[in-house]
Coordinates of C-alpha atoms in Angstrom, one line a residue:
X19 CA -36.1 17.6 -6.3
X20 CA -34.8 19.3 -3.0
X21 CA -33.4 22.9 -3.4
X22 CA -29.7 23.4 -3.3
X23 CA -27.8 26.6 -3.8
X24 CA -24.6 26.2 -5.4
X25 CA -23.5 29.7 -4.2
X26 CA -23.9 28.9 -0.7
X27 CA -22.0 25.7 -1.1
X28 CA -19.2 27.5 -2.8
X29 CA -19.1 29.9 0.0
X30 CA -18.9 27.4 2.7
X31 CA -16.1 28.1 5.3
X32 CA -13.7 25.2 6.2
X33 CA -15.4 23.1 8.9
X34 CA -19.0 24.2 7.9
X35 CA -21.7 22.1 6.3
X36 CA -24.9 22.1 4.4
X37 CA -27.7 19.7 5.0
X38 CA -30.5 18.5 2.6
X39 CA -33.9 18.6 4.4
X40 CA -35.4 15.9 2.4
X41 CA -32.5 13.5 2.6
X42 CA -31.8 13.1 6.6
X43 CA -28.1 12.5 7.1
X44 CA -26.9 13.8 3.5
X45 CA -24.5 16.7 4.0
X46 CA -22.1 18.6 2.0
X47 CA -19.0 19.3 4.3
X48 CA -16.5 22.0 3.6
X49 CA -12.7 21.6 4.1
X50 CA -10.0 24.0 3.1
X51 CA -9.9 22.9 -0.5
X52 CA -12.9 20.5 -1.1
X53 CA -16.5 20.2 -0.7
X54 CA -17.6 16.5 0.2
X55 CA -20.9 14.7 0.1
X56 CA -21.4 12.6 3.2
X57 CA -24.0 10.7 4.8
X58 CA -24.1 10.6 8.6
X59 CA -26.0 7.9 10.4
X60 CA -26.2 5.9 13.7
X61 CA -24.9 2.3 13.1
X62 CA -27.6 -0.7 13.2
X63 CA -24.8 -2.8 14.5
X64 CA -23.6 -0.8 17.6
X65 CA -25.7 2.6 17.7
X66 CA -22.6 4.7 17.1
X67 CA -22.6 7.6 14.8
X68 CA -20.7 6.9 11.7
X69 CA -20.0 8.9 8.5
X70 CA -19.6 7.7 4.9
X71 CA -18.0 9.7 2.4
X72 CA -20.0 9.7 -1.1
X73 CA -18.1 11.9 -3.4
X74 CA -16.8 15.5 -3.9
X75 CA -18.8 18.5 -5.1
X76 CA -19.0 19.6 -7.9
X77 CA -17.8 16.6 -9.6
X78 CA -20.7 14.9 -7.9
X79 CA -23.7 16.9 -8.2
X80 CA -26.7 16.9 -6.1
X81 CA -28.6 14.1 -8.2
X82 CA -25.8 11.7 -8.0
X83 CA -25.3 12.6 -4.2
X84 CA -28.9 11.6 -3.6
X85 CA -28.6 8.3 -5.5
X86 CA -25.5 7.4 -3.4
X87 CA -27.4 8.7 -0.2
X88 CA -30.2 6.4 -1.2
X89 CA -28.0 3.3 -1.7
X90 CA -26.5 3.7 1.5
X91 CA -29.7 4.5 3.3
X92 CA -31.2 1.4 2.0
X93 CA -28.1 -0.7 3.2
X94 CA -28.4 0.8 6.6
X95 CA -32.3 0.2 6.7
X96 CA -31.4 -3.4 6.0
X97 CA -29.4 -3.6 8.9
X98 CA -26.1 -3.3 7.5
X99 CA -23.4 -0.8 8.3
X100 CA -22.1 0.9 4.9
X101 CA -19.2 2.4 6.3
X102 CA -18.0 -0.9 7.7
X103 CA -19.0 -2.6 4.5
X104 CA -16.8 -0.2 2.5
X105 CA -14.0 -0.6 5.0
X106 CA -13.9 -4.5 4.8
X107 CA -14.1 -4.0 1.1
X108 CA -11.1 -2.0 1.0
X109 CA -9.3 -4.5 3.5
X110 CA -10.0 -7.3 1.2
X111 CA -8.7 -5.4 -1.6
X112 CA -5.6 -4.5 0.2
X113 CA -5.0 -8.3 1.1
X114 CA -5.6 -9.3 -2.5
X115 CA -3.0 -6.8 -3.6
X116 CA -0.6 -8.0 -1.0
X117 CA -1.2 -11.6 -2.1
X118 CA -0.6 -10.9 -5.6
X119 CA 2.8 -9.0 -4.5
X120 CA 3.8 -12.0 -2.7
X121 CA 3.0 -14.2 -5.5
X122 CA 5.0 -12.1 -7.9
X123 CA 8.0 -11.9 -5.4
X124 CA 7.9 -15.8 -5.1
X125 CA 8.0 -16.1 -8.9
X126 CA 10.4 -13.3 -9.3
X127 CA 14.0 -13.7 -10.2
X128 CA 15.6 -12.8 -6.5
X129 CA 18.7 -11.7 -5.4
X130 CA 19.3 -15.3 -3.9
X131 CA 18.8 -17.0 -7.5
X132 CA 20.9 -14.3 -9.0
X133 CA 23.7 -15.3 -6.5
X134 CA 23.0 -19.2 -6.9
X135 CA 23.3 -19.0 -10.6
X136 CA 26.6 -17.0 -10.4
X137 CA 27.9 -19.5 -8.1
X138 CA 27.0 -22.5 -10.4
X139 CA 29.0 -20.7 -13.1
X140 CA 31.7 -19.5 -10.8
X141 CA 32.2 -23.4 -9.5
X142 CA 34.7 -24.8 -11.8
X143 CA 36.9 -21.7 -12.4
X144 CA 38.4 -21.2 -8.9
X145 CA 39.6 -23.1 -6.1
X146 CA 37.0 -25.0 -4.0
X147 CA 38.1 -22.9 -0.8
X148 CA 37.4 -19.7 -2.6
X149 CA 34.1 -20.9 -4.0
X150 CA 33.2 -22.1 -0.6
X151 CA 33.9 -18.8 1.0
X152 CA 31.8 -16.8 -1.4
X153 CA 29.0 -19.4 -0.9
X154 CA 29.2 -18.7 2.8
X155 CA 29.2 -15.0 2.2
X156 CA 26.1 -15.1 0.0
X157 CA 24.2 -17.6 2.2
X158 CA 24.9 -15.8 5.5
X159 CA 25.2 -12.3 5.0
X160 CA 22.6 -11.4 2.2
X161 CA 19.9 -11.3 4.9
X162 CA 16.5 -9.7 3.7
X163 CA 17.9 -8.8 0.6
X164 CA 17.9 -12.4 -0.8
X165 CA 14.2 -12.6 -1.3
X166 CA 14.0 -9.3 -2.9
X167 CA 13.3 -9.4 -6.7
X168 CA 16.8 -8.7 -8.4
X169 CA 15.0 -6.3 -10.9
X170 CA 13.8 -4.3 -7.8
X171 CA 17.0 -3.9 -5.7
X172 CA 17.7 -0.3 -5.2
X173 CA 21.3 1.2 -4.6
X174 CA 20.1 2.4 -1.2
X175 CA 19.2 -1.3 -0.1
X176 CA 22.6 -2.7 -1.2
X177 CA 24.4 0.4 0.4
X178 CA 22.4 -0.3 3.6
X179 CA 23.4 -4.0 3.7
X180 CA 27.1 -3.1 3.3
X181 CA 26.8 -0.2 5.7
X182 CA 25.4 -2.5 8.4
X183 CA 28.7 -4.4 8.2
X184 CA 30.9 -1.6 9.0
X185 CA 32.3 -3.4 11.9
X186 CA 33.4 -6.2 9.2
X187 CA 34.9 -4.2 6.5
X188 CA 36.9 -7.1 4.9
X189 CA 33.7 -9.2 4.9
X190 CA 31.7 -6.1 3.4
X191 CA 34.4 -5.7 0.7
X192 CA 34.2 -9.4 -0.3
X193 CA 30.5 -9.5 -0.4
X194 CA 30.4 -6.1 -2.4
X195 CA 32.8 -7.8 -4.9
X196 CA 30.9 -11.0 -5.0
X197 CA 27.5 -9.4 -5.5
X198 CA 29.1 -7.1 -8.3
X199 CA 30.5 -10.1 -10.1
X200 CA 27.2 -11.9 -9.8
X201 CA 25.5 -8.5 -11.4
X202 CA 27.9 -8.3 -14.0
X203 CA 27.4 -11.8 -15.3

């Protein structure tokens, strides 16, 4: 096992690094608050220098850092770029999360559905002209809030919608009344 001095690692100033002679490219890089194991290498794909973070010291000791380095080095030696692979994995994970959120939003009880349900119950209790005006307000002026899940709508979002209608205070007042009534139902 290569020699590693924990005292020297602890004493590293921000921006300095230690290298491990028996593991080319493996370094312990110091920042103001952390010590991070990294693997620096030339990409087999484009010849550019790349860096891959392996973990933080002391949570990841030298044996674990060597094992992670060995895995990344084997990937590089096989012709793959470990940093790009990791980045692509994160992008795929982000896309899956975004897709799951979009699916939840489609299935969620949205502000538009809440307003439609209120209008359905409201239909027989008022004159058709009054009903038509409220339906027109909901259809025309809800904007982006229509697709927001009703349970996730914040006071700031609702206020932002009404505040954007300052030039039409009567319309804003009627919309606020209609939304308040829909929420109270």
